[in-house]
Amino acid sequence: MSDNWAIETRGLGRRFGGKWAVRGLNLQVPRGSVYGFLGLNGAGKSTTIRMLMGMLTPDEGRAKVLAMDPAVRDVDVKRRVGYVPDMPVFYEWMSLAELIAYVSSYRRGEWDGERAEQLTELFELDPTQKLKGLSKGQRTRVSLLIAMPYNPEILILDEPTGGLDPVMRRTILEDLLSEYMEEGRTIFISSHLINEISGLVDHVGVIRDGKLIRSERVDAMLARLRRVRLVFEGDPPKGINCANMVSVKRRGREAVVTVDDFDAEGTVAELGRFSPTQIIPEELSLEDAFVELVSGGREKP
């Protein structure tokens, strides 16, 4: 394994009982990237992140975070990584001010008190509020508040927009994280809400049923995946296919074919065998690409 990656895993796996939640995960996250870790609920995203943070021990394989093995050096990883879990847990009897004082006490020399005050105001949080009374959205904001003022080298965010209203989601994703990203740090963000993060991420990994099925730059993935719309005079014929086809769907007089490794000449020539009146290649959004990759390529009538 190389020390050149912000995060790297080799054959990483974890099972619960007799079922593998994650298996054979080979992940490489470039330093300074914004990496979107995408998957449906239950795909293995949170299990992976908990192994990266040293909170779960892998049953197979290994991981490195900033060249450190989190299964061995979990304390060192936590000192250099800001982590926002999907379901934050706090000392419920504390107020927000007491939590900030507690966190800053063991990050002496690293904690930026002025930044913490700015985030408290930005997130519209009351320092006197007891943590037990926080809503889900407020818990997410508090997690970000205590994860960012010591300027961690990596931010690991597990479904960070849960419970947030649209205005606060935009504030966090478009303003706060963009500012952090411009400082050259790494963001690893897990989500199943693709549209929310599509303008932020530059690398993407897609996990399905605990296995990584795609990992590459977003622009490279979207350049290779294409949707091709075939228009017919009547009903589309059955058996439409071509090389590297991901899926085919019929919609009235049209058949919509999604192709990986799209070849403008070769793919169009192959599909022309089915005598459509029009062949219209179309680009996919990140959300469209994600849906195609996790749907299993099933043909739909």
Coordinates of C-alpha atoms in Angstrom, one line a residue:
M1 CA 0.0 0.0 0.0
S2 CA 1.2 3.5 -0.8
D3 CA 1.4 6.6 1.4
N4 CA 0.5 8.8 -1.5
W5 CA -3.3 8.4 -0.9
A6 CA -5.4 10.3 1.7
I7 CA -7.3 7.0 2.2
E8 CA -6.5 3.6 0.8
T9 CA -8.0 0.2 1.4
R10 CA -7.0 -3.3 0.2
G11 CA -9.5 -6.2 0.3
L12 CA -11.3 -4.5 3.2
G13 CA -14.2 -6.5 4.6
R14 CA -16.4 -6.7 7.6
R15 CA -19.2 -9.1 8.4
F16 CA -22.0 -9.1 11.0
G17 CA -23.0 -12.6 11.9
G18 CA -22.8 -14.7 8.7
K19 CA -23.4 -11.8 6.3
W20 CA -20.7 -9.6 4.8
A21 CA -21.6 -5.9 5.0
V22 CA -18.5 -4.9 3.1
R23 CA -16.1 -7.2 1.2
G24 CA -13.1 -7.0 -1.0
L25 CA -13.1 -3.2 -0.9
N26 CA -10.2 -1.6 -2.8
L27 CA -10.4 2.2 -2.4
Q28 CA -8.0 5.0 -3.3
V29 CA -8.8 8.5 -2.4
P30 CA -6.4 11.2 -3.8
R31 CA -5.1 13.8 -1.4
G32 CA -6.9 17.1 -1.9
S33 CA -9.9 15.6 -3.6
V34 CA -13.6 15.7 -2.8
Y35 CA -14.5 12.1 -3.0
G36 CA -18.2 11.1 -3.1
F37 CA -18.8 7.6 -1.7
L38 CA -22.2 6.8 -3.1
G39 CA -24.5 3.9 -2.4
L40 CA -28.1 3.1 -1.5
N41 CA -29.1 2.8 2.1
G42 CA -27.6 -0.4 3.5
A43 CA -24.9 -0.7 0.8
G44 CA -22.0 -0.6 3.3
K45 CA -21.1 3.1 3.4
S46 CA -21.3 3.6 7.2
T47 CA -19.6 0.3 7.9
T48 CA -16.7 1.3 5.7
I49 CA -16.4 4.7 7.3
R50 CA -16.4 3.2 10.8
M51 CA -13.5 0.9 9.8
L52 CA -11.7 4.0 8.4
M53 CA -12.1 5.7 11.8
G54 CA -11.0 2.7 13.8
M55 CA -14.4 2.2 15.3
L56 CA -14.8 -1.3 13.7
T57 CA -12.1 -3.8 13.2
P58 CA -12.0 -5.3 9.7
D59 CA -12.5 -9.1 9.4
E60 CA -10.3 -9.1 6.3
G61 CA -8.0 -6.7 4.5
R62 CA -6.6 -3.4 5.8
A63 CA -6.9 0.3 5.5
K64 CA -4.7 3.4 5.6
V65 CA -5.8 6.9 6.5
L66 CA -3.1 9.5 6.1
A67 CA -0.6 6.5 5.9
M68 CA -1.9 5.2 9.3
D69 CA -3.6 2.0 10.0
P70 CA -6.8 3.0 11.9
A71 CA -7.1 -0.5 13.4
V72 CA -3.8 0.2 15.2
R73 CA -3.5 4.0 15.4
D74 CA -7.2 5.0 15.8
V75 CA -6.3 7.8 18.3
D76 CA -3.8 9.3 15.8
V77 CA -6.4 9.1 13.0
K78 CA -9.0 10.8 15.1
R79 CA -6.6 13.6 15.9
R80 CA -6.1 14.4 12.2
V81 CA -9.5 13.6 10.7
G82 CA -12.7 15.4 11.3
Y83 CA -15.6 13.0 11.4
V84 CA -19.3 13.7 11.1
P85 CA -21.3 10.4 11.7
D86 CA -24.7 9.7 10.2
M87 CA -26.2 9.5 13.8
P88 CA -24.2 11.8 16.1
V89 CA -24.1 10.8 19.8
F90 CA -23.1 13.3 22.5
Y91 CA -23.0 13.6 26.3
E92 CA -26.7 14.5 26.5
W93 CA -26.4 16.3 29.8
M94 CA -23.9 18.9 28.4
S95 CA -24.8 22.2 26.9
L96 CA -23.3 23.2 23.5
A97 CA -20.9 25.5 25.3
E98 CA -19.8 22.7 27.6
L99 CA -19.2 20.4 24.6
I100 CA -17.1 23.0 22.8
A101 CA -15.0 23.6 26.0
Y102 CA -14.6 19.8 26.4
V103 CA -13.5 19.2 22.8
S104 CA -11.2 22.3 22.7
S105 CA -9.5 21.1 26.0
Y106 CA -8.0 18.0 24.4
R107 CA -7.2 19.9 21.1
R108 CA -5.0 22.6 22.8
G109 CA -2.8 24.3 20.2
E110 CA -5.1 23.1 17.4
W111 CA -8.4 24.6 18.3
D112 CA -9.5 27.8 16.6
G113 CA -11.9 29.4 19.1
E114 CA -12.8 32.3 16.7
R115 CA -13.7 29.8 14.0
A116 CA -15.9 27.9 16.5
E117 CA -17.8 31.1 17.3
Q118 CA -18.3 31.8 13.6
L119 CA -19.7 28.3 13.0
T120 CA -22.0 28.6 16.0
E121 CA -23.5 31.7 14.6
L122 CA -23.6 30.4 11.0
F123 CA -25.4 27.2 12.1
E124 CA -27.8 29.3 14.2
L125 CA -27.0 27.3 17.4
D126 CA -27.6 28.4 21.0
P127 CA -24.5 27.8 23.2
T128 CA -26.8 27.3 26.2
Q129 CA -28.9 24.6 24.5
K130 CA -28.7 21.2 26.2
L131 CA -27.6 18.5 23.8
K132 CA -30.4 16.2 24.7
G133 CA -32.9 18.6 23.2
L134 CA -31.3 18.9 19.8
S135 CA -33.1 17.9 16.6
K136 CA -31.5 15.6 14.0
G137 CA -30.5 18.6 11.9
Q138 CA -29.1 20.5 14.9
R139 CA -27.0 17.4 15.8
T140 CA -25.5 17.4 12.3
R141 CA -24.6 21.0 12.7
V142 CA -23.1 20.4 16.1
S143 CA -21.0 17.6 14.6
L144 CA -19.7 19.8 11.9
L145 CA -19.0 22.6 14.5
I146 CA -16.8 20.4 16.6
A147 CA -15.1 18.7 13.6
M148 CA -13.9 21.8 11.7
P149 CA -12.2 24.4 14.1
Y150 CA -9.0 22.4 14.5
N151 CA -8.5 22.3 10.7
P152 CA -8.4 18.5 10.2
E153 CA -6.5 17.2 7.2
I154 CA -9.5 15.1 6.1
L155 CA -13.2 15.6 6.7
I156 CA -15.1 12.3 6.6
L157 CA -18.9 13.1 6.4
D158 CA -21.4 10.3 6.6
E159 CA -24.7 11.5 5.2
P160 CA -24.0 15.0 6.4
T161 CA -27.2 16.6 5.2
G162 CA -29.7 14.4 7.1
G163 CA -32.4 16.5 8.8
L164 CA -31.2 19.8 7.4
D165 CA -33.5 22.3 5.7
P166 CA -32.7 23.3 2.1
V167 CA -31.1 26.6 3.1
M168 CA -28.8 25.0 5.6
R169 CA -27.9 22.2 3.2
R170 CA -26.9 24.8 0.6
T171 CA -24.9 26.8 3.2
I172 CA -22.9 23.7 4.2
L173 CA -22.4 22.1 0.8
E174 CA -21.9 25.2 -1.4
D175 CA -20.2 27.6 1.0
L176 CA -18.6 25.9 4.0
L177 CA -17.2 22.8 2.3
S178 CA -16.2 24.7 -0.8
E179 CA -14.1 27.0 1.4
Y180 CA -12.6 24.0 3.2
M181 CA -11.8 22.3 -0.2
E182 CA -10.1 25.4 -1.5
E183 CA -7.5 25.1 1.3
G184 CA -6.3 21.8 -0.3
R185 CA -7.7 19.4 2.2
T186 CA -9.5 16.1 1.5
I187 CA -13.2 15.6 1.8
F188 CA -14.7 12.1 1.9
I189 CA -18.5 12.4 1.7
S190 CA -20.9 9.5 1.9
S191 CA -24.4 10.0 0.5
H192 CA -27.3 8.4 -1.3
L193 CA -28.7 11.9 -2.2
I194 CA -26.6 12.4 -5.4
N195 CA -28.0 15.7 -6.6
E196 CA -27.0 17.4 -3.3
I197 CA -23.3 16.7 -3.8
S198 CA -23.0 16.4 -7.6
G199 CA -21.5 19.9 -7.9
L200 CA -19.0 19.4 -5.1
V201 CA -17.3 16.0 -5.8
D202 CA -14.5 15.5 -8.3
H203 CA -14.0 11.8 -7.6
V204 CA -16.6 9.1 -7.0
G205 CA -16.9 5.6 -5.7
V206 CA -20.1 3.6 -6.1
I207 CA -20.7 0.8 -3.6
R208 CA -23.4 -1.8 -4.1
D209 CA -24.2 -4.7 -1.7
G210 CA -20.9 -4.1 0.1
K211 CA -18.7 -4.1 -3.0
L212 CA -17.1 -1.2 -4.8
I213 CA -18.3 -1.3 -8.4
R214 CA -16.8 1.9 -9.7
S215 CA -14.1 4.3 -8.5
E216 CA -12.8 7.1 -10.8
R217 CA -12.9 10.8 -11.6
V218 CA -16.5 12.1 -12.1
D219 CA -15.7 13.6 -15.5
A220 CA -14.1 10.3 -16.7
M221 CA -17.1 8.3 -15.6
L222 CA -19.6 10.6 -17.2
A223 CA -17.6 10.7 -20.4
R224 CA -17.8 6.9 -20.7
L225 CA -21.4 6.4 -19.7
R226 CA -24.0 7.4 -22.2
R227 CA -27.7 7.1 -22.8
V228 CA -28.7 6.4 -26.4
R229 CA -32.3 7.0 -27.3
L230 CA -33.7 5.0 -30.2
V231 CA -36.9 6.1 -31.9
F232 CA -39.0 3.7 -33.9
E233 CA -42.1 4.0 -36.1
G234 CA -43.8 1.4 -34.0
D235 CA -43.0 -0.6 -30.9
P236 CA -39.3 -1.2 -30.3
P237 CA -38.1 -4.7 -31.2
K238 CA -37.1 -7.1 -28.5
G239 CA -33.5 -8.2 -28.0
I240 CA -31.9 -4.8 -28.5
N241 CA -28.3 -5.0 -27.4
C242 CA -24.8 -3.7 -28.0
A243 CA -21.3 -4.0 -26.6
N244 CA -20.9 -2.8 -23.0
M245 CA -24.7 -2.3 -22.5
V246 CA -25.7 -1.5 -19.0
S247 CA -29.5 -1.5 -19.4
V248 CA -32.3 -1.1 -21.9
K249 CA -35.7 0.4 -21.2
R250 CA -38.7 0.7 -23.5
R251 CA -40.9 3.8 -23.4
G252 CA -43.7 3.8 -26.0
R253 CA -42.0 4.0 -29.4
E254 CA -38.6 4.5 -27.9
A255 CA -35.9 2.3 -26.5
V256 CA -33.4 3.9 -24.1
V257 CA -30.0 2.1 -24.0
T258 CA -27.4 3.0 -21.4
V259 CA -23.8 2.1 -22.5
D260 CA -20.5 1.9 -20.7
D261 CA -17.3 2.8 -22.7
F262 CA -19.5 4.6 -25.3
D263 CA -18.0 4.6 -28.7
A264 CA -19.6 7.3 -30.9
E265 CA -19.2 5.4 -34.1
G266 CA -19.2 1.8 -33.0
T267 CA -22.1 2.0 -30.6
V268 CA -24.3 3.9 -33.1
A269 CA -23.4 1.4 -35.8
E270 CA -24.4 -1.5 -33.6
L271 CA -27.7 0.0 -32.5
G272 CA -28.4 0.9 -36.1
R273 CA -28.9 -2.8 -36.8
F274 CA -32.3 -2.5 -35.2
S275 CA -33.5 0.0 -37.8
P276 CA -34.6 3.0 -35.6
T277 CA -35.7 6.2 -37.3
Q278 CA -33.5 8.2 -35.0
I279 CA -30.4 7.5 -32.8
I280 CA -29.9 10.2 -30.2
P281 CA -26.9 9.9 -27.8
E282 CA -27.4 11.9 -24.5
E283 CA -25.1 12.7 -21.6
L284 CA -26.0 11.5 -18.1
S285 CA -26.0 13.5 -14.9
L286 CA -24.2 12.0 -11.9
E287 CA -27.5 11.0 -10.4
D288 CA -28.5 9.2 -13.7
A289 CA -25.2 7.4 -13.8
F290 CA -25.5 6.3 -10.2
V291 CA -29.0 5.0 -10.7
E292 CA -27.9 3.0 -13.7
L293 CA -24.9 1.5 -11.9
V294 CA -26.8 0.4 -8.8
S295 CA -29.9 -0.9 -10.6
G296 CA -28.0 -4.0 -11.8
G297 CA -28.6 -3.4 -15.5
R298 CA -32.1 -5.0 -15.5
E299 CA -34.1 -4.7 -18.6
K300 CA -37.4 -2.9 -18.1
P301 CA -40.5 -3.2 -20.3

